[in-house]
Short mmCIF file of C-alpha atoms and ligand atoms in Angstrom, two decimals:
data_model
loop_
_atom_site.label_atom_id
_atom_site.label_comp_id
_atom_site.label_asym_id
_atom_site.label_seq_id
_atom_site.Cartn_x
_atom_site.Cartn_y
_atom_site.Cartn_z
CA MET A 174 168.45 49.09 68.35
CA LYS A 175 171.39 50.60 66.48
CA ASP A 176 174.07 48.18 65.27
CA VAL A 177 177.20 48.04 67.40
CA LEU A 178 180.44 47.77 65.42
CA ILE A 179 183.51 46.78 67.42
CA LEU A 180 187.14 46.61 66.38
CA SER A 181 188.93 44.10 68.59
CA ILE A 182 192.61 43.39 69.11
CA GLU A 183 194.30 40.29 70.52
CA THR A 184 198.06 40.03 71.14
CA SER A 185 198.32 38.05 74.38
CA CYS A 186 200.61 35.31 73.07
CA ASP A 187 201.91 34.53 69.58
CA GLU A 188 198.99 35.56 67.37
CA THR A 189 198.60 39.16 66.21
CA ALA A 190 194.88 39.44 65.56
CA CYS A 191 192.21 42.02 64.75
CA ALA A 192 188.52 41.56 63.97
CA ILE A 193 185.47 43.62 63.19
CA THR A 194 182.23 42.29 64.67
CA ARG A 195 178.67 43.56 64.39
CA ASN A 196 176.37 43.16 67.40
CA GLY A 197 178.80 40.74 69.01
CA ARG A 198 178.18 37.61 67.02
CA GLU A 199 178.44 38.64 63.39
CA VAL A 200 182.05 38.47 62.23
CA LEU A 201 182.71 40.94 59.40
CA SER A 202 186.43 40.21 59.34
CA ASP A 203 188.86 38.18 61.39
CA THR A 204 192.54 38.64 60.60
CA VAL A 205 195.13 36.52 62.36
CA PHE A 206 198.86 36.64 61.82
CA SER A 207 200.33 33.57 63.49
CA GLN A 208 203.94 33.71 64.64
CA ILE A 209 204.16 29.94 65.05
CA ASP A 210 206.82 29.61 62.34
CA LEU A 211 209.02 32.17 64.10
CA HIS A 212 208.92 30.33 67.42
CA ARG A 213 209.09 26.75 66.14
CA ARG A 214 212.87 26.61 66.02
CA TYR A 215 213.04 27.47 69.75
CA GLY A 216 210.48 24.79 70.62
CA GLY A 217 208.12 27.29 72.25
CA VAL A 218 207.07 30.94 72.39
CA VAL A 219 209.95 33.35 73.05
CA PRO A 220 208.30 36.37 74.73
CA GLU A 221 210.74 38.97 73.41
CA ILE A 222 210.35 37.75 69.81
CA ALA A 223 206.57 37.69 70.25
CA SER A 224 206.42 41.36 71.39
CA ARG A 225 208.68 42.56 68.59
CA ASN A 226 206.63 40.81 65.95
CA HIS A 227 203.33 42.05 67.34
CA LEU A 228 204.76 45.54 67.02
CA GLU A 229 205.81 44.90 63.44
CA LYS A 230 202.51 43.35 62.36
CA ILE A 231 199.81 45.16 64.32
CA SER A 232 199.17 48.06 61.91
CA THR A 233 198.94 45.78 58.87
CA VAL A 234 196.64 43.35 60.67
CA VAL A 235 194.30 46.17 61.79
CA ASP A 236 194.26 47.71 58.28
CA GLU A 237 193.47 44.34 56.73
CA ALA A 238 190.60 43.70 59.14
CA LEU A 239 189.06 47.11 58.38
CA GLU A 240 189.46 46.67 54.65
CA GLU A 241 188.02 43.18 54.58
CA ALA A 242 185.01 44.31 56.62
CA GLY A 243 184.56 47.39 54.44
CA VAL A 244 184.40 49.50 57.59
CA ASN A 245 185.91 52.95 58.23
CA LEU A 246 187.41 53.85 61.57
CA GLU A 247 184.72 56.53 62.06
CA ASP A 248 181.97 53.87 61.80
CA LEU A 249 183.22 52.04 64.89
CA ASP A 250 181.36 52.17 68.19
CA ALA A 251 184.18 50.86 70.37
CA ILE A 252 187.66 49.37 70.49
CA ALA A 253 188.00 46.14 72.49
CA VAL A 254 191.34 44.72 73.53
CA THR A 255 192.70 41.77 75.49
CA ASN A 256 194.46 43.25 78.53
CA GLY A 257 195.28 39.94 80.25
CA PRO A 258 196.21 37.29 81.06
CA GLY A 259 199.19 36.60 78.81
CA LEU A 260 202.76 37.68 78.11
CA VAL A 261 203.17 41.21 79.40
CA GLY A 262 205.24 42.55 76.51
CA ALA A 263 202.90 40.96 73.98
CA LEU A 264 199.76 42.27 75.70
CA LEU A 265 201.24 45.76 75.91
CA VAL A 266 201.48 46.04 72.13
CA GLY A 267 197.74 45.40 71.69
CA VAL A 268 196.75 47.52 74.69
CA SER A 269 198.87 50.49 73.57
CA TYR A 270 197.62 50.29 70.01
CA ALA A 271 193.99 50.07 71.17
CA LYS A 272 194.49 53.04 73.51
CA GLY A 273 195.98 55.06 70.66
CA LEU A 274 193.02 54.26 68.40
CA ALA A 275 190.43 54.98 71.10
CA TYR A 276 192.09 58.31 71.93
CA ALA A 277 192.48 59.44 68.32
CA LEU A 278 188.93 58.43 67.36
CA LYS A 279 187.35 59.49 70.68
CA LYS A 280 185.72 56.07 70.93
CA PRO A 281 185.17 53.97 74.06
CA LEU A 282 187.88 51.48 75.03
CA VAL A 283 186.67 48.12 76.37
CA PRO A 284 189.10 45.76 78.16
CA VAL A 285 188.57 42.03 77.64
CA HIS A 286 189.80 39.05 79.63
CA HIS A 287 191.41 36.52 77.27
CA ILE A 288 189.50 33.55 78.71
CA GLU A 289 186.21 35.41 78.39
CA GLY A 290 187.12 35.61 74.72
CA HIS A 291 187.70 31.87 74.47
CA ILE A 292 184.31 31.25 76.10
CA ALA A 293 182.67 33.71 73.67
CA ALA A 294 184.01 31.66 70.73
CA ASN A 295 180.98 29.48 71.44
CA TYR A 296 178.61 32.41 70.82
CA LEU A 297 180.20 32.92 67.40
CA THR A 298 179.65 29.29 66.50
CA ASP A 299 176.14 28.95 67.90
CA PRO A 300 174.09 32.16 67.47
CA GLY A 301 171.39 30.78 69.78
CA LEU A 302 173.63 29.95 72.75
CA GLU A 303 172.89 31.95 75.90
CA PRO A 304 174.20 31.60 79.46
CA PRO A 305 174.01 29.99 81.92
CA PHE A 306 176.20 27.04 80.99
CA LEU A 307 179.29 25.25 82.17
CA CYS A 308 182.51 25.80 80.24
CA LEU A 309 185.71 23.78 80.17
CA VAL A 310 188.45 26.16 79.00
CA VAL A 311 191.59 24.34 77.91
CA SER A 312 194.39 26.20 76.18
CA GLY A 313 198.15 26.59 76.18
CA GLY A 314 198.02 28.82 79.24
CA HIS A 315 194.79 27.90 81.01
CA SER A 316 192.69 25.01 82.24
CA HIS A 317 189.53 26.16 83.97
CA LEU A 318 186.08 24.84 84.76
CA ILE A 319 183.86 27.90 84.69
CA HIS A 320 180.22 28.43 85.53
CA VAL A 321 179.17 31.08 83.01
CA GLN A 322 176.28 32.67 84.89
CA ASP A 323 175.63 35.45 82.43
CA HIS A 324 177.58 37.17 79.66
CA THR A 325 179.86 38.96 82.11
CA THR A 326 179.71 36.88 85.30
CA PHE A 327 182.04 33.92 85.66
CA VAL A 328 182.55 31.62 88.63
CA VAL A 329 185.68 29.49 88.53
CA LEU A 330 184.92 26.02 89.94
CA GLY A 331 188.29 24.47 89.20
CA ARG A 332 191.64 25.39 87.70
CA THR A 333 195.00 23.79 87.12
CA ARG A 334 197.45 23.90 89.99
CA ASP A 335 200.47 23.56 87.71
CA ASP A 336 200.63 23.08 83.94
CA ALA A 337 197.82 23.97 81.58
CA VAL A 338 196.55 21.13 79.39
CA GLY A 339 198.00 22.61 76.20
CA GLU A 340 201.31 23.15 77.96
CA ALA A 341 201.39 19.47 78.99
CA TYR A 342 200.55 18.45 75.41
CA ASP A 343 203.32 20.67 74.04
CA LYS A 344 205.91 19.40 76.53
CA VAL A 345 205.07 15.73 76.03
CA ALA A 346 205.05 16.25 72.26
CA ARG A 347 208.50 17.78 72.49
CA THR A 348 209.73 14.77 74.45
CA LEU A 349 208.41 12.57 71.66
CA GLY A 350 210.35 14.65 69.12
CA LEU A 351 207.34 16.44 67.60
CA PRO A 352 207.63 20.06 66.41
CA TYR A 353 206.04 23.05 68.19
CA PRO A 354 203.14 23.49 68.82
CA GLY A 355 202.95 19.87 69.80
CA GLY A 356 199.25 19.63 70.69
CA PRO A 357 197.88 19.16 67.16
CA GLU A 358 200.84 16.92 66.21
CA LEU A 359 200.31 14.70 69.24
CA ASP A 360 196.59 14.55 68.48
CA MET A 361 197.37 13.20 64.99
CA LEU A 362 200.02 10.78 66.19
CA ALA A 363 197.70 9.39 68.89
CA LYS A 364 195.23 8.34 66.20
CA LYS A 365 197.76 5.77 65.04
CA GLY A 366 198.33 4.40 68.53
CA ASP A 367 196.58 2.08 70.97
CA ARG A 368 195.02 3.99 73.90
CA LYS A 369 195.31 1.01 76.21
CA LYS A 370 198.90 -0.10 75.56
CA VAL A 371 200.61 2.35 77.92
CA HIS A 372 198.78 3.34 81.08
CA PHE A 373 199.59 6.63 82.78
CA THR A 374 198.40 7.49 86.28
CA ARG A 375 195.50 9.95 86.38
CA THR A 376 195.83 12.79 88.89
CA TRP A 377 192.50 13.33 90.61
CA LEU A 378 193.68 15.45 93.61
CA GLU A 379 191.61 15.48 96.84
CA LYS A 380 188.20 13.88 96.81
CA GLY A 381 185.63 16.31 95.41
CA SER A 382 188.20 18.74 94.00
CA LEU A 383 187.48 20.17 90.57
CA ASP A 384 191.06 21.43 90.22
CA PHE A 385 193.49 19.84 87.80
CA SER A 386 197.16 18.87 87.85
CA PHE A 387 199.03 17.85 84.73
CA SER A 388 202.66 17.98 85.76
CA GLY A 389 202.62 14.40 87.14
CA ILE A 390 201.64 12.87 83.83
CA LYS A 391 204.44 14.73 82.11
CA SER A 392 206.92 13.04 84.46
CA GLY A 393 205.04 9.78 83.91
CA VAL A 394 205.77 9.97 80.20
CA LEU A 395 209.45 10.79 80.84
CA ASN A 396 209.79 7.90 83.30
CA HIS A 397 208.24 5.53 80.81
CA LEU A 398 210.68 6.61 78.07
CA ASN A 399 213.68 6.49 80.43
CA SER A 400 212.89 3.05 81.78
CA LEU A 401 212.61 1.68 78.24
CA ALA A 402 215.88 3.39 77.27
CA MET A 403 217.65 1.80 80.24
CA LYS A 404 216.50 -1.60 79.06
CA GLY A 405 217.73 -0.72 75.59
CA GLU A 406 214.19 -0.90 74.21
CA ALA A 407 212.62 1.56 71.79
CA PHE A 408 209.38 3.32 72.69
CA HIS A 409 206.32 3.29 70.50
CA ALA A 410 205.56 7.00 70.07
CA ALA A 411 201.98 6.60 68.84
CA ASP A 412 201.03 4.35 71.78
CA VAL A 413 202.65 6.75 74.26
CA ALA A 414 200.78 9.66 72.67
CA ALA A 415 197.47 7.79 72.75
CA GLY A 416 198.01 6.65 76.36
CA PHE A 417 198.93 10.18 77.50
CA GLN A 418 195.96 11.69 75.69
CA GLU A 419 193.57 9.13 77.15
CA ALA A 420 194.70 9.89 80.70
CA VAL A 421 194.34 13.66 80.25
CA VAL A 422 190.98 13.42 78.49
CA GLU A 423 189.55 11.05 81.10
CA VAL A 424 190.30 13.53 83.90
CA LEU A 425 188.95 16.50 81.92
CA VAL A 426 185.72 14.73 80.97
CA THR A 427 185.08 13.29 84.44
CA LYS A 428 185.57 16.62 86.22
CA THR A 429 183.54 18.52 83.63
CA LEU A 430 180.56 16.21 84.11
CA GLU A 431 180.90 16.46 87.89
CA ALA A 432 180.91 20.27 87.62
CA ALA A 433 177.80 20.21 85.41
CA LYS A 434 176.07 18.02 87.96
CA ARG A 435 177.00 20.27 90.88
CA THR A 436 175.87 23.46 89.16
CA GLY A 437 172.76 21.81 87.65
CA MET A 438 173.79 22.93 84.17
CA ASP A 439 172.38 20.99 81.22
CA THR A 440 174.61 22.72 78.66
CA VAL A 441 178.36 22.20 78.56
CA ALA A 442 180.71 24.20 76.33
CA LEU A 443 184.32 23.60 75.38
CA ALA A 444 186.78 26.43 74.69
CA GLY A 445 190.46 27.20 74.08
CA GLY A 446 193.12 25.79 71.78
CA VAL A 447 192.82 22.26 73.16
CA ALA A 448 189.10 22.31 72.28
CA ALA A 449 190.43 21.45 68.82
CA ASN A 450 191.60 18.08 70.17
CA SER A 451 189.77 15.29 68.39
CA ARG A 452 189.77 12.80 71.29
CA LEU A 453 188.56 15.39 73.81
CA ARG A 454 185.70 16.40 71.49
CA GLU A 455 184.75 12.78 70.93
CA ALA A 456 184.96 11.63 74.55
CA LEU A 457 183.14 14.68 75.92
CA GLN A 458 180.41 14.27 73.31
CA GLU A 459 179.93 10.60 74.27
CA ALA A 460 179.81 11.43 77.98
CA CYS A 461 177.35 14.30 77.43
CA ASN A 462 175.11 12.07 75.31
CA GLU A 463 175.07 9.47 78.08
CA GLN A 464 174.09 12.06 80.67
CA GLY A 465 171.56 13.84 78.46
CA LEU A 466 173.65 17.04 78.38
CA ILE A 467 174.00 19.37 75.41
CA LEU A 468 177.58 19.95 74.26
CA LYS A 469 178.73 23.10 72.43
CA ILE A 470 182.09 23.14 70.67
CA PRO A 471 183.51 26.17 68.86
CA ASP A 472 184.46 25.96 65.17
CA PHE A 473 188.12 25.00 64.77
CA ARG A 474 189.05 28.50 63.61
CA TYR A 475 187.70 30.00 66.85
CA CYS A 476 189.39 27.47 69.19
CA THR A 477 192.90 28.92 69.01
CA ASP A 478 193.65 32.61 69.59
CA ASN A 479 191.77 35.08 67.39
CA ALA A 480 190.28 38.55 67.76
CA ALA A 481 186.69 37.73 66.74
CA MET A 482 186.16 36.02 70.10
CA ILE A 483 187.56 39.11 71.84
CA GLY A 484 185.14 41.31 69.86
CA CYS A 485 182.23 39.13 70.93
CA ALA A 486 183.19 39.14 74.62
CA GLY A 487 183.90 42.89 74.30
CA TYR A 488 180.40 43.48 72.94
CA TYR A 489 178.80 42.12 76.10
CA ARG A 490 181.12 44.19 78.28
CA TYR A 491 180.30 47.22 76.11
CA LEU A 492 176.57 46.60 76.66
CA ALA A 493 177.25 46.25 80.38
CA GLY A 494 178.78 49.75 80.31
CA GLU A 495 182.32 48.67 80.95
CA ARG A 496 184.90 51.22 79.79
CA ALA A 497 188.64 51.59 80.36
CA GLY A 498 190.57 54.81 80.66
CA LEU A 499 193.84 55.61 78.95
CA ASP A 500 195.57 54.29 82.05
CA LEU A 501 194.52 50.74 81.08
CA ASN A 502 197.40 48.38 81.72
CA ALA A 503 198.35 44.88 80.61
CA ILE A 504 197.89 42.43 83.49
CA PRO A 505 199.75 39.14 82.90
CA ASN A 506 197.86 37.23 85.62
CA LEU A 507 194.44 38.89 85.31
CA GLN A 508 191.74 36.80 87.04
CA ILE A 509 188.41 36.11 85.37
CA ASP A 510 186.34 36.01 88.57
CA ARG A 511 187.40 39.47 89.70
CA LYS A 512 183.92 40.76 90.56
O1 KG4 B 710 194.10 29.04 73.00
P1 KG4 B 710 195.45 28.94 72.43
O2 KG4 B 710 195.64 29.31 70.97
O3 KG4 B 710 196.46 29.83 73.21
C1 KG4 B 710 196.39 30.07 74.59
O4 KG4 B 710 195.54 30.91 75.00
O5 KG4 B 710 197.17 29.42 75.30
O6 KG4 B 710 195.93 27.45 72.67
C2 KG4 B 710 197.11 26.94 72.15
C3 KG4 B 710 197.32 25.53 72.72
C4 KG4 B 710 198.69 24.97 72.42
O7 KG4 B 710 199.23 24.42 73.60
C5 KG4 B 710 198.39 23.87 71.40
O8 KG4 B 710 199.31 22.81 71.43
C6 KG4 B 710 197.02 23.42 71.85
O9 KG4 B 710 196.35 24.63 72.17
N1 KG4 B 710 196.29 22.71 70.79
C7 KG4 B 710 195.98 21.39 70.88
C8 KG4 B 710 195.33 21.07 69.65
N2 KG4 B 710 195.27 22.19 68.88
C9 KG4 B 710 195.87 23.18 69.60
N3 KG4 B 710 196.18 20.50 71.85
C10 KG4 B 710 195.75 19.25 71.63
N4 KG4 B 710 195.13 18.84 70.50
C11 KG4 B 710 194.91 19.71 69.49
N5 KG4 B 710 194.30 19.31 68.37
ZN1 ZN B 711 194.16 31.62 74.13
#
C-alpha cells in the first residue's frame, strides 16, 4: 500500500501545533508552540489572546513542521485539523488555515475530534496497540471514560458533570498560590506531602454511575483553607495537594476499573494532559496489575496538546473515507459519540 502522508493542525486551546505523520503512527515532525507563558499572568487561558497568537504563529509552525520532516506540500495526501471541541476563536484559526491549504493544494480535508486525538496519542507510543480498549481521557477540558470499539467508533460510558479533572487541578493549584498551569505544579508539590493528613470527600454520584464530578472537591479544599484561616492556623500546602490528588485519583481509578469490568476490556489506556500526572499513572498501574489488566500510557510529550496525535487520529478517519468540505466549521462542544 502507498504511504499516506498527513499534515495535521491543532489550535483548540493554547498550543499552536502542526505535525507530519506517515501512515498514522510514524511522526516525521511535531512542532508545538505553547502559549503558556502568555497566559500565565492571567492565571488561565484568555480566549482572545489565544486566537490572536494562533493567527500570528500558525504559518511559522506549519513551515517548521514541513521543513523538519523534509516534506513538500505537494507530497501530502491529506490535511487533518481539529475542528472541536475547544475555544471557538482558537479552533477557527486552525480550521481556516487547513481549509486554505486543502483548497490551494486540492488535497482532502479531514476533520478530527480533539479527544480522538488524545486517545490516538497511545497509538503513537505503542505501535502495536489496536482497539478495542477502554480509555480514561483526562485533560484541562475533558474527563471521559470511553470504550474505543475501533479506530473511529467511540462509546462514552461516563463523563464529568461539571469541572474537568485538569480544570480542578488548575483551580486548586491557584488557590494554593501555584502558577498556571497548576496541574504539573500541584503534582510536584504533592510529592512532598502526606496523602493521608487531609481527607477530602470523594464524589461517587449515584450507585453504578460512571460519571464524574469534581466541583465538590474544589469547594472542599477552599473550606479546609478557610476554616484553618478562621482559627488563625496556617495550612500545609503539600499535604493539601497530596490529599486533593489522592481523592481525585481514587475516584478516577475506581471508575476506570469498573468500566473495564463492565465492557470486558483487558486493556486500559490513559490519555490527555492529566495522563502526565505521576500519582494517577502509579495508582492506575497498581490497580491494573492487581486486576490482571494491561495499562497503556502515552509518552509525556503526547499527553498534552500536540498535532501528531491529531495526525494519527486523522489517518484512521482518512482511511475510513471521512472528508470535510470547505464549509467545515469549528464546533466548540463537538461530541465524540456522534455516530
Ligand atoms: O490535554 P491538555 O494539554 O489540554 C486540554 O485538552 O485541555 O491538558 C492540559 C491540562 C491542564 O489542566 C494541566 O494542568 C493538566 O493537563 N496537567 C496535569 C499534569 N500535567 C498537565 N495535571 C495534573 N498533573 C500533571 N502532571
Ligand atoms: Zn487536549
